[in-house]
Coordinates of C-alpha atoms in Angstrom, one line a residue:
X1 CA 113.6 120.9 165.6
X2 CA 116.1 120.9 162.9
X3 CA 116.2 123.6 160.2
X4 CA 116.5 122.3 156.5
X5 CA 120.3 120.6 156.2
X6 CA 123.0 123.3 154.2
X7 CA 123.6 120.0 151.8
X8 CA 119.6 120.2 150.6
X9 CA 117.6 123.7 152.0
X10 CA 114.6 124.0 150.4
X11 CA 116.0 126.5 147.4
X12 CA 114.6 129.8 148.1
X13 CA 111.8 131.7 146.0
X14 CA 110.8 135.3 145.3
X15 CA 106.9 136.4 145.1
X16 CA 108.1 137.8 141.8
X17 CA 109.2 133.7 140.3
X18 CA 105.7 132.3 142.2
X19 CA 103.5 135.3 140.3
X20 CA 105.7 134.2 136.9
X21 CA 105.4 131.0 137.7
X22 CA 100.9 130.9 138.2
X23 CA 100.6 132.8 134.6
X24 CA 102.6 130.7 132.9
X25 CA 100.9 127.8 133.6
X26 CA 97.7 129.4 133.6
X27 CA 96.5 129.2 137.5
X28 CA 93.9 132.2 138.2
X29 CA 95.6 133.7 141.5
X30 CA 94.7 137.2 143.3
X31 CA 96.9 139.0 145.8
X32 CA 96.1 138.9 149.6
X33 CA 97.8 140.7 152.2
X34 CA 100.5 137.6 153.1
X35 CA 99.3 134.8 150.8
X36 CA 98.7 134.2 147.0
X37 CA 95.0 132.9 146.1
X38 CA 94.3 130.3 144.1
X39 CA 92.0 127.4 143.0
X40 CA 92.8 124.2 145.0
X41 CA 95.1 121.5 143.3
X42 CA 93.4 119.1 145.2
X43 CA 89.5 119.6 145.2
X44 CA 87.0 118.0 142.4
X45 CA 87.6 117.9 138.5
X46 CA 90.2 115.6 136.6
X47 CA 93.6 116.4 136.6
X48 CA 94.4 117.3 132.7
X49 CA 91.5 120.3 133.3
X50 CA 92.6 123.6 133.4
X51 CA 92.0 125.6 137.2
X52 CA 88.4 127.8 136.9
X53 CA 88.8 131.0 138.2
X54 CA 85.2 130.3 139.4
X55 CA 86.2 127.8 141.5
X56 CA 86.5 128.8 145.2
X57 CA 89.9 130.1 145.5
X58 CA 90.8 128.3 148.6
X59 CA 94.5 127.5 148.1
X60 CA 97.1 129.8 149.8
X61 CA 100.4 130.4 148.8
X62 CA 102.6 132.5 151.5
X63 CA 104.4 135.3 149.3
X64 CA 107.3 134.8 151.8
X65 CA 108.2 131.3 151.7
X66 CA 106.3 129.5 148.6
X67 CA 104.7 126.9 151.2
X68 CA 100.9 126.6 150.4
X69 CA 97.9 125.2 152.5
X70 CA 94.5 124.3 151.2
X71 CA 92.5 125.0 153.8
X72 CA 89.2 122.5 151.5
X73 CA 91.6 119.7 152.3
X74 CA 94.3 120.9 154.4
X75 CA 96.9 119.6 152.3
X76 CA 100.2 121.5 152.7
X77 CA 103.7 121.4 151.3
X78 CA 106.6 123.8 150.1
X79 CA 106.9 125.8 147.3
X80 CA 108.5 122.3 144.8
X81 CA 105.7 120.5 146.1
X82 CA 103.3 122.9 144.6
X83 CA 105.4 122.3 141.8
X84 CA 105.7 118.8 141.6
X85 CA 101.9 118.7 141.8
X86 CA 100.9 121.4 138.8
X87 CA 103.2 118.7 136.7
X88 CA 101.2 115.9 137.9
X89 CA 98.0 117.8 136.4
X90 CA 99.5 118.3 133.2
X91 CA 99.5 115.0 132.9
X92 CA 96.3 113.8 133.8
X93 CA 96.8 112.4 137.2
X94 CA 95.3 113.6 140.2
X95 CA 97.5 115.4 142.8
X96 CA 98.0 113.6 145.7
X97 CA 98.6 116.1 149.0
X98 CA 102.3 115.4 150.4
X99 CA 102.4 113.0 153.2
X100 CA 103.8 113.3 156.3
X101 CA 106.0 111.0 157.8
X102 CA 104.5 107.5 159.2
X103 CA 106.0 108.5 162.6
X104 CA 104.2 111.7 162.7
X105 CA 101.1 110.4 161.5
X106 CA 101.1 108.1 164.7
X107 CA 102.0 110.2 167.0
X108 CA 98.9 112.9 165.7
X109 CA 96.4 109.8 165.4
X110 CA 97.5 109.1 169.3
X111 CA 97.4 112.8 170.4
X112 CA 93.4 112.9 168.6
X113 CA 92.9 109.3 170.7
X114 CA 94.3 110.8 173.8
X115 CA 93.0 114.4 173.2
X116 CA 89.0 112.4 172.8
X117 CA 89.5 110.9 175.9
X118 CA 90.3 113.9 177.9
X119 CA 87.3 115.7 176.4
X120 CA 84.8 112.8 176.8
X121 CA 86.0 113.6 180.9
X122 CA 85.6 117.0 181.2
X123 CA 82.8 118.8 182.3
X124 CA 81.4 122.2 181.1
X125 CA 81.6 124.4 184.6
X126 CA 78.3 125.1 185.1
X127 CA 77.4 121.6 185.0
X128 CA 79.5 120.7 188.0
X129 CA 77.1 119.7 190.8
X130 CA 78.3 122.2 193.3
X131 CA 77.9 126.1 193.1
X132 CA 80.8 126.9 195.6
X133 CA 83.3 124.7 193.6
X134 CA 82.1 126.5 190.1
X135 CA 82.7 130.2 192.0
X136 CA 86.3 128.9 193.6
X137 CA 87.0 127.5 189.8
X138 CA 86.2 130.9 188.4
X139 CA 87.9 132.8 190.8
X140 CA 90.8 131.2 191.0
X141 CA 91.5 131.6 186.9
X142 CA 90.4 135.1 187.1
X143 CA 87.3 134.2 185.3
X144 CA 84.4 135.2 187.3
X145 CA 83.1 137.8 185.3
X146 CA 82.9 135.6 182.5
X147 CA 79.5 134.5 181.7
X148 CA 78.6 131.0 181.6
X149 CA 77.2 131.9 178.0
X150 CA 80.5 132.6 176.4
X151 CA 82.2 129.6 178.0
X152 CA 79.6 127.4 176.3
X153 CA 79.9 129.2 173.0
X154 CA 83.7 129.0 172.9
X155 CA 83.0 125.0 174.2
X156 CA 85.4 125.3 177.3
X157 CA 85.4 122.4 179.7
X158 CA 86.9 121.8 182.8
X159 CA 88.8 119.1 184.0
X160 CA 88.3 118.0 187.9
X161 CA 91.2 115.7 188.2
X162 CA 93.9 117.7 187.2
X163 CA 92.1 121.1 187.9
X164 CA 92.5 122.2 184.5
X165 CA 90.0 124.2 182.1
X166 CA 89.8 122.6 178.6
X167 CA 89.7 124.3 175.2
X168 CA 89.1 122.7 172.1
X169 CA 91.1 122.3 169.0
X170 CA 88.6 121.9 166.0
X171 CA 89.1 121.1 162.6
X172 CA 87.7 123.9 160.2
X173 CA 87.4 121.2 157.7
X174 CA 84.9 119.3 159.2
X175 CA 84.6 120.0 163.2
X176 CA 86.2 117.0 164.6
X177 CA 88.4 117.2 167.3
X178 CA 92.1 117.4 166.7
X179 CA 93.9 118.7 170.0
X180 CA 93.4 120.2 173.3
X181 CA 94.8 122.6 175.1
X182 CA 95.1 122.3 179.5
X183 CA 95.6 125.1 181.7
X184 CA 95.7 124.7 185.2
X185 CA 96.5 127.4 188.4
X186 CA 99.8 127.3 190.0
X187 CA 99.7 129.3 193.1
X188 CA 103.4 130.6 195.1
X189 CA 102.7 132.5 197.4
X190 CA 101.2 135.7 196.0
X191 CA 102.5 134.8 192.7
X192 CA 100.0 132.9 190.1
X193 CA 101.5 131.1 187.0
X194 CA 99.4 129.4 184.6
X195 CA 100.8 126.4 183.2
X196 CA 99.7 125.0 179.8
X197 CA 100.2 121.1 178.2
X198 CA 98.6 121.0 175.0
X199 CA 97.8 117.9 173.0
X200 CA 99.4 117.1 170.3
X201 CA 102.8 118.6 171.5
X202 CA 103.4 122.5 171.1
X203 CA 105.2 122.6 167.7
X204 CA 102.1 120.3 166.0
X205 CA 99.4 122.5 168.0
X206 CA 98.7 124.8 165.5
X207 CA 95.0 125.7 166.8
X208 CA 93.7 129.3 166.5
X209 CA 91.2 129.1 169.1
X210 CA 87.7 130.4 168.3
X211 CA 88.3 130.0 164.9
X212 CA 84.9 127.9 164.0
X213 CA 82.8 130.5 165.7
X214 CA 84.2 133.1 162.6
X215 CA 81.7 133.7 159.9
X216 CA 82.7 134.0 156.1
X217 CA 81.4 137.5 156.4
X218 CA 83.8 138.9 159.0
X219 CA 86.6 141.3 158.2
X220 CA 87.1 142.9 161.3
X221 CA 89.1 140.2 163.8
X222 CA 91.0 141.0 167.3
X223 CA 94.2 138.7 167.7
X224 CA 95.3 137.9 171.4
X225 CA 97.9 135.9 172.9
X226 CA 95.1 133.5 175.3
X227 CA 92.6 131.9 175.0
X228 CA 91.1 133.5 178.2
X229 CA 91.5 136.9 176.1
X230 CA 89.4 136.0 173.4
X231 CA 86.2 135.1 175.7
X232 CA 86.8 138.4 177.6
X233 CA 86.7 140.1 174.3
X234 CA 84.1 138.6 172.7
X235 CA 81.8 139.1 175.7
X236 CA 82.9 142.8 176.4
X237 CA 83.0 143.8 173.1
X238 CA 81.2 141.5 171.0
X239 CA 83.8 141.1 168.3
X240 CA 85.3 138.3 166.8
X241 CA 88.4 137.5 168.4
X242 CA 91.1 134.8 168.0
X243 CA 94.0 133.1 170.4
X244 CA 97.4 132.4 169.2
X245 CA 98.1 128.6 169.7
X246 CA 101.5 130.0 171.0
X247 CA 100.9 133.3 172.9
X248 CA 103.2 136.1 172.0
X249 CA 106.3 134.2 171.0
X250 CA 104.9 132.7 167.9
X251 CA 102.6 133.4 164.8
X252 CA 103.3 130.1 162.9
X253 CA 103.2 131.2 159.0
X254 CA 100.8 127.8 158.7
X255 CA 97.9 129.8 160.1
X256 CA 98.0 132.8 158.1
X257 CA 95.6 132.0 155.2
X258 CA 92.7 131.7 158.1
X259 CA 94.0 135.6 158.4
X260 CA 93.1 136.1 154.8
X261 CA 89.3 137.1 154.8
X262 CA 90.1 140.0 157.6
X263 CA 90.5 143.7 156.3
X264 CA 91.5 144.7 159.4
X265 CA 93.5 142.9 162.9
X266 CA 93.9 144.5 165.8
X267 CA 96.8 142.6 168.1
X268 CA 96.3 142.7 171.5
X269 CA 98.7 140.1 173.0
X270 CA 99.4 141.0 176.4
X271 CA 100.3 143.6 179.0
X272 CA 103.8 143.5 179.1
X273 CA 106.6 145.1 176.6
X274 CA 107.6 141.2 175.7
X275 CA 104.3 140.8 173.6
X276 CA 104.4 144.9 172.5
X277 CA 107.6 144.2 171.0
X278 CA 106.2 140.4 169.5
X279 CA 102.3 142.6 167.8
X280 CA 105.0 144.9 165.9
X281 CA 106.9 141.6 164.6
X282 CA 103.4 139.7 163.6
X283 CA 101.9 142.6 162.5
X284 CA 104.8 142.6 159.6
X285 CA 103.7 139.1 158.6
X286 CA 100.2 140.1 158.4
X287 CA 100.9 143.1 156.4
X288 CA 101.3 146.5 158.2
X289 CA 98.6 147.9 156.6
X290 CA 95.7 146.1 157.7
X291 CA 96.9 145.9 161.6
X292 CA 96.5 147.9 164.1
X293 CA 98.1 147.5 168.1
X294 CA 96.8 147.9 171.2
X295 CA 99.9 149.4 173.5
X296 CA 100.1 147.8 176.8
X297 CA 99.7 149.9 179.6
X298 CA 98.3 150.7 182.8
X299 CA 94.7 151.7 181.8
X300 CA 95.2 148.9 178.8
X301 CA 96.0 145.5 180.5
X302 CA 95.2 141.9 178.8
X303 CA 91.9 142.1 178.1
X304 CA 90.6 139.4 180.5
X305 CA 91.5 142.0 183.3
X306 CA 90.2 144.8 181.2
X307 CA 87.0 142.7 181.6
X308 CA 87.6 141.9 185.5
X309 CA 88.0 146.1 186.3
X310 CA 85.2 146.5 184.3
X311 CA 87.1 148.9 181.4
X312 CA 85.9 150.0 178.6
X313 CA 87.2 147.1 176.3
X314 CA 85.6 149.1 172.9
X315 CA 87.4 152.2 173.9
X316 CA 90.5 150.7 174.3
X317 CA 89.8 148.7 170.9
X318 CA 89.4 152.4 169.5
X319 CA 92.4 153.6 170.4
X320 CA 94.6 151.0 168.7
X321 CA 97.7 152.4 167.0
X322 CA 98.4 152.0 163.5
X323 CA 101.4 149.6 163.0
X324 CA 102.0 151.0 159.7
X325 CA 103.5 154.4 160.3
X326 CA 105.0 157.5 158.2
X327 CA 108.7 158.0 157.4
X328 CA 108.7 161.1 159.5
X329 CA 107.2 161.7 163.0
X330 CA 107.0 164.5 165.5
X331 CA 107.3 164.0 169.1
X332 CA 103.5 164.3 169.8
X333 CA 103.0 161.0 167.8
X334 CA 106.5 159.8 170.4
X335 CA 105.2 161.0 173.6
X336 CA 103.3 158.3 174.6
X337 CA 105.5 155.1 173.7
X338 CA 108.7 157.6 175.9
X339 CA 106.2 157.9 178.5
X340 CA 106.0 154.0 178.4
X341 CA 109.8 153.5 178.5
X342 CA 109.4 155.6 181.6
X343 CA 107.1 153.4 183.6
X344 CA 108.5 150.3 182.3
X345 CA 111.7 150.4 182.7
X346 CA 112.2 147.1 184.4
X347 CA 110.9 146.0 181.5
X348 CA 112.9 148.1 178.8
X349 CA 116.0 146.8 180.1
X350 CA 114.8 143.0 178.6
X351 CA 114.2 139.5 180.0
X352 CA 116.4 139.0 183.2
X353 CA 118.6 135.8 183.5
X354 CA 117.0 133.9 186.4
X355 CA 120.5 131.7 187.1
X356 CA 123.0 134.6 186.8
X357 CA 122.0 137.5 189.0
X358 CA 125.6 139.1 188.3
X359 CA 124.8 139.1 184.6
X360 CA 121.7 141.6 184.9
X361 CA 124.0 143.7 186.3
X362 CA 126.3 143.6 184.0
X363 CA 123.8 143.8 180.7
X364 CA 120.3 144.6 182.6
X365 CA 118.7 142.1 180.2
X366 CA 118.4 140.6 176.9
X367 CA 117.1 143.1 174.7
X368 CA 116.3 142.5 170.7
X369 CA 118.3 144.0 168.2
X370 CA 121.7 143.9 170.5
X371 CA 125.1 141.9 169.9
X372 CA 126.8 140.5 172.5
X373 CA 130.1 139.3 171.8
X374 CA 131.9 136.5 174.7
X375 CA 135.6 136.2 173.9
X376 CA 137.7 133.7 176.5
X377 CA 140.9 132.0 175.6
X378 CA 142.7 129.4 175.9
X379 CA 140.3 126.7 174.2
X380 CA 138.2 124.7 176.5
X381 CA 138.0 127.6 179.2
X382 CA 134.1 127.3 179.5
X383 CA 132.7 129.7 176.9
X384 CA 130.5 126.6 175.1
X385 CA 129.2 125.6 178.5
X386 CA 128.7 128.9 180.0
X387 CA 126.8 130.8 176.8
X388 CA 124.7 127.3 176.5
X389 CA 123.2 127.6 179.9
X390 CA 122.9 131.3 179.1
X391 CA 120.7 130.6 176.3
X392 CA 119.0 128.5 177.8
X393 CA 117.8 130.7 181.2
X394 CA 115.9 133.0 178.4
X395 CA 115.0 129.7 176.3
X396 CA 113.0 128.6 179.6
X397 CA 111.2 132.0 179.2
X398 CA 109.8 131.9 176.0
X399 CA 112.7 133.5 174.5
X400 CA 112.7 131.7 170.8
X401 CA 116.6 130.5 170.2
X402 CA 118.4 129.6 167.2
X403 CA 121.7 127.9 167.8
X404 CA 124.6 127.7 165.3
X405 CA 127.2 125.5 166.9
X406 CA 129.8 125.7 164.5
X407 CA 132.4 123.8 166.9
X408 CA 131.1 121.1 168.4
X409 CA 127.7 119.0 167.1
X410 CA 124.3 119.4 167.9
X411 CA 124.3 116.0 169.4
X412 CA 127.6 116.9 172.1
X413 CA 125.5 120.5 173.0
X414 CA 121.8 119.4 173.2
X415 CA 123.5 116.7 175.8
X416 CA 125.3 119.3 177.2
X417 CA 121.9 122.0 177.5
X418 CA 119.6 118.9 178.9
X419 CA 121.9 118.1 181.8
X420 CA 122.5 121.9 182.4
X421 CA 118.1 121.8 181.9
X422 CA 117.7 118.8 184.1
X423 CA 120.3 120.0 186.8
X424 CA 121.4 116.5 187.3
X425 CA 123.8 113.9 185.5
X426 CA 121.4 111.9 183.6
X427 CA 124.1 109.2 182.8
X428 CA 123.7 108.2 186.4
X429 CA 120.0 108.4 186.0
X430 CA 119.0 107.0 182.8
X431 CA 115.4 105.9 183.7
X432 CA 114.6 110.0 184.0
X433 CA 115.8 110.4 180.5
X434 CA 112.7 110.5 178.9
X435 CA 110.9 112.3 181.3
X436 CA 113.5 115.7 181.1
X437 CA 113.7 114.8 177.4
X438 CA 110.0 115.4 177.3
X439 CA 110.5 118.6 179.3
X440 CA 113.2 120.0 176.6
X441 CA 111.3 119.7 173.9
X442 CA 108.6 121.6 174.5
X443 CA 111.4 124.9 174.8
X444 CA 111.3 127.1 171.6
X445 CA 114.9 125.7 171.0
X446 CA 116.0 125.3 166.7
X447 CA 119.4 124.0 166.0
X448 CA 121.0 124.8 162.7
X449 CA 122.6 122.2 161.2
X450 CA 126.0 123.4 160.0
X451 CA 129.4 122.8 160.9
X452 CA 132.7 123.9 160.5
X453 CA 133.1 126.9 158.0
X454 CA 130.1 128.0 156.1
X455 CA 129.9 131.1 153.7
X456 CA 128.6 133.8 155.4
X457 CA 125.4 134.3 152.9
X458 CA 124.2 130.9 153.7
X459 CA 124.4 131.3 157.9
X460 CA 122.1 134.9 157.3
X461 CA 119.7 133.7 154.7
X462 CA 118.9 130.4 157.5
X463 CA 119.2 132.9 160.3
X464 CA 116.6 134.8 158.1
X465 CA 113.9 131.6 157.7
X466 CA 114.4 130.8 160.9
X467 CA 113.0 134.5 162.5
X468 CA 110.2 134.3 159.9
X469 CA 109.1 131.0 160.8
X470 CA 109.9 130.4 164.2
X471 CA 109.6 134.1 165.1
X472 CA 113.2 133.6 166.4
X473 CA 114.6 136.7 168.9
X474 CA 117.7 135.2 169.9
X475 CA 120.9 133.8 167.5
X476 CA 123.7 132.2 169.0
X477 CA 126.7 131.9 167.0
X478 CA 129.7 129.3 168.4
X479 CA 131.8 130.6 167.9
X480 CA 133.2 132.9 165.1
X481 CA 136.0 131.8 163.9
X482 CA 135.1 128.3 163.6
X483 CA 132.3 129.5 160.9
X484 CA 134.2 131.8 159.1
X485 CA 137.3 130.0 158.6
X486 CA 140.7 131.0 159.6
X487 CA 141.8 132.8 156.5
X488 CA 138.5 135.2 156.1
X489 CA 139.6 136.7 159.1
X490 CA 142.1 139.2 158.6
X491 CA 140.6 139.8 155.2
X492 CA 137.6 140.7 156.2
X493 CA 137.0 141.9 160.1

């Protein structure tokens, strides 16, 4: 993924112009906690009518960004494309929802196709003939305290070729499928990892599983980072309970007018610090005041384990900390996120690099809010090649990275990251290209598209979009001088 070009960004917009903006042209709006509300552009009545502020107010505009979704018609666009589209009305025509591109359209209709096919295979578990098979299935994803029940209401599958369970993507439109995603069991040695391919590709899988089992009525809603969480909590605690599409490394700012209706969220990603640290990021999307966190721990795991040692999952639920919290604090409300620190402290330290053992020495980890400054000299003495394959050790970890090459191009470093990816020389081995190509783009890798000297106002306010809609943790910046221009620098250190 590319972020918007410097030549033509989408300009940006404050929720002060959007509210200014709605009045003047007469569009009945109320605040929500992330989104503007109003009638939809794109449903019923002719285009030269004025919006009713009876009519169901199912248009959201995010307060952050301007971009709007109709969830009646799941159009979406940005901010001018709202614009373009109130002009449209003013003039009698109807609006028509921005298209995407023909390429993308194809490649959706043949994830749907492919995604059918899959689904029209898979069985539900407890319809496979033999009983040991459906206990060794359950076992080995953890799941056998799950009731057959709740994987029939959530509409999991399971896949006997490829060993996978199945879960659903449905459209909240109108209940057709529109993706999948697979999970299957690798086992090494005593370590399990749980690999996941969805359908279409990761950054067009935008499902928040469960969400057609949600009634209009609920305001109450636990968010968690797996599907497998959501089943555990719905059957431990009978609430209503959603999975990220992405786990912990992203909320996509497309799914939160579906967060609207809810009063209160309670995030319970995981049990690690990674997705502590990633419920106090989406909890500021959401608005701090509705959410509330449950911190990981050892008597608060995930909740599908919560489920499998038989804790109480309401308790925990209970105890969630508010993530909106006074200016002042005394050690009492401290004590239990130090004693945390304490027993983490593997963890504290940050995400290890898994091809330079010497580095975690060095700088125990990457941590968030830390600058880390490479300086090597003459020119050409590695510091490109060495910080790409860097990045990308934590990129292969979930670690979301936003790369300003500001040196050489984004063509010369994504070659240079997919041979240091692929561990090979793929010039010598072109018929793998697309399979390692493939591979690479499923990383939470964003390039932005400078180059050469930039002002410093424009890098930041990008670096800015980029964390709020890719949930970015990690910036790289090659290399300084390049961007800032020779003369800024003793101006200005």
């Amino acid at each position: 993924d590319v972020l918007p070009s410097p030549d033509g960004p989408a300009p940006s917009v404050s929720i002060t112009e959007i509210r200014q903006y709605l009045r003047a042209q007469d569009i009945p709006f109320h605040d929500g906690h992330s989104c503007l509300h109003t009638p939809s552009l794109f449903t019923g009545g002719r285009g030269d009518q004025p919006l009713s502020a009876n009519a169901p107010f199912t248009l959201f505009i995010d307060k952050t960004t301007g971009s709007f979704l109709c969830t009646a018609t799941l159009a979406e666009g940005t901010w001018q494309d709202f614009q373009a589209n109130v002009e449209l009305r003013h003039r009698g025509v109807t609006p028509i929802p921005p298209a995407s591109s023909e390429e993308m359209e194809d490649e959706m209709r043949q994830a749907r196709e492919d995604a059918r096919c899959i689904w029209e295979r898979a069985l539900p578990l407890w319809e496979l003939l033999d009983e040991k098979e459906i206990k060794e299935t359950k076992a080995l994803f953890g799941i056998s305290m799950v009731t057959d029940a709740t994987l029939k209401r959530f509409g999991v599958r399971y896949l006997r070729p490829a060993r996978s369970l199945v879960f659903p993507w449905f459209s909240p439109q109108d209940a057709t499928l529109k993706g999948l995603k697979l999970v299957r069991v690798e086992k090494k040695g005593s370590t399990i990892t749980y690999v996941e391919e969805t359908l279409p590709r990761f950054d067009s899988y935008r499902n928040l599983f469960g969400l057609p089992l949600i009634g209009r009525r609920d305001t109450e809603l636990v968010l968690t980072g797996w599907e497998l969480d959501a089943l555990a909590l719905h059957q431990a605690a009978g609430v209503a309970s959603l999975a990220l599409p992405r786990g912990a490394s992203c909320l996509p700012p497309t799914l939160l007018p579906y967060l609207e209706q809810f009063k209160r969220i309670t995030l319970w990603l995981g049990e690690d610090l990674r997705s502590w640290e990633a419920a106090k990021l989406f909890a500021r999307k959401l608005s701090l005041k509705r959410c509330s966190l449950v911190r990981p721990g050892n008597l608060q795991p995930r909740p599908l384990e919560a489920l499998n040692q038989g804790l109480n999952v309401t308790k925990i639920l209970r105890s969630a900390l508010l993530a909106s919290h006074k200016s002042i604090v005394s050690f009492r409300q401290l004590r239990e996120e130090v004693f945390g620190e304490l027993v983490n402290t593997e963890q504290v330290s940050g995400v290890k690099w898994a091809r330079f053992p010497e580095l975690n020495k060095l700088l125990k980890g990457h941590r968030r809010g830390e600058l880390t400054i490479f300086t090597g000299s003459p020119t050409g003495s590695g510091k490109t090649t060495f910080i790409s394959e860097y990045a990308l050790d934590l990129c292969m970890q979930g670690v979301c990275t936003l790369w300003g090459s500001f040196e050489i191009n984004n063509v010369r470093l994504a070659k240079i990251m997919l041979t240091q990816f692929a561990g090979r020389r793929l010039e010598d081995q072109l018929e793998l290209y697309d399979e390692w190509a493939d591979r690479f783009e499923e990383l939470p890798l964003y390039f932005m598209t400078f180059h050469g000297q930039q002002s410093i106002k424009t890098v930041i306010d990008t670096m800015q979009h980029a964390v709020y809609m890719y949930d970015i943790t990690h910036v790289v910046v090659d290399n300084l001088q390049f961007m800032m221009g020779h003369e800024h620098l003793s101006v200005d250190r």
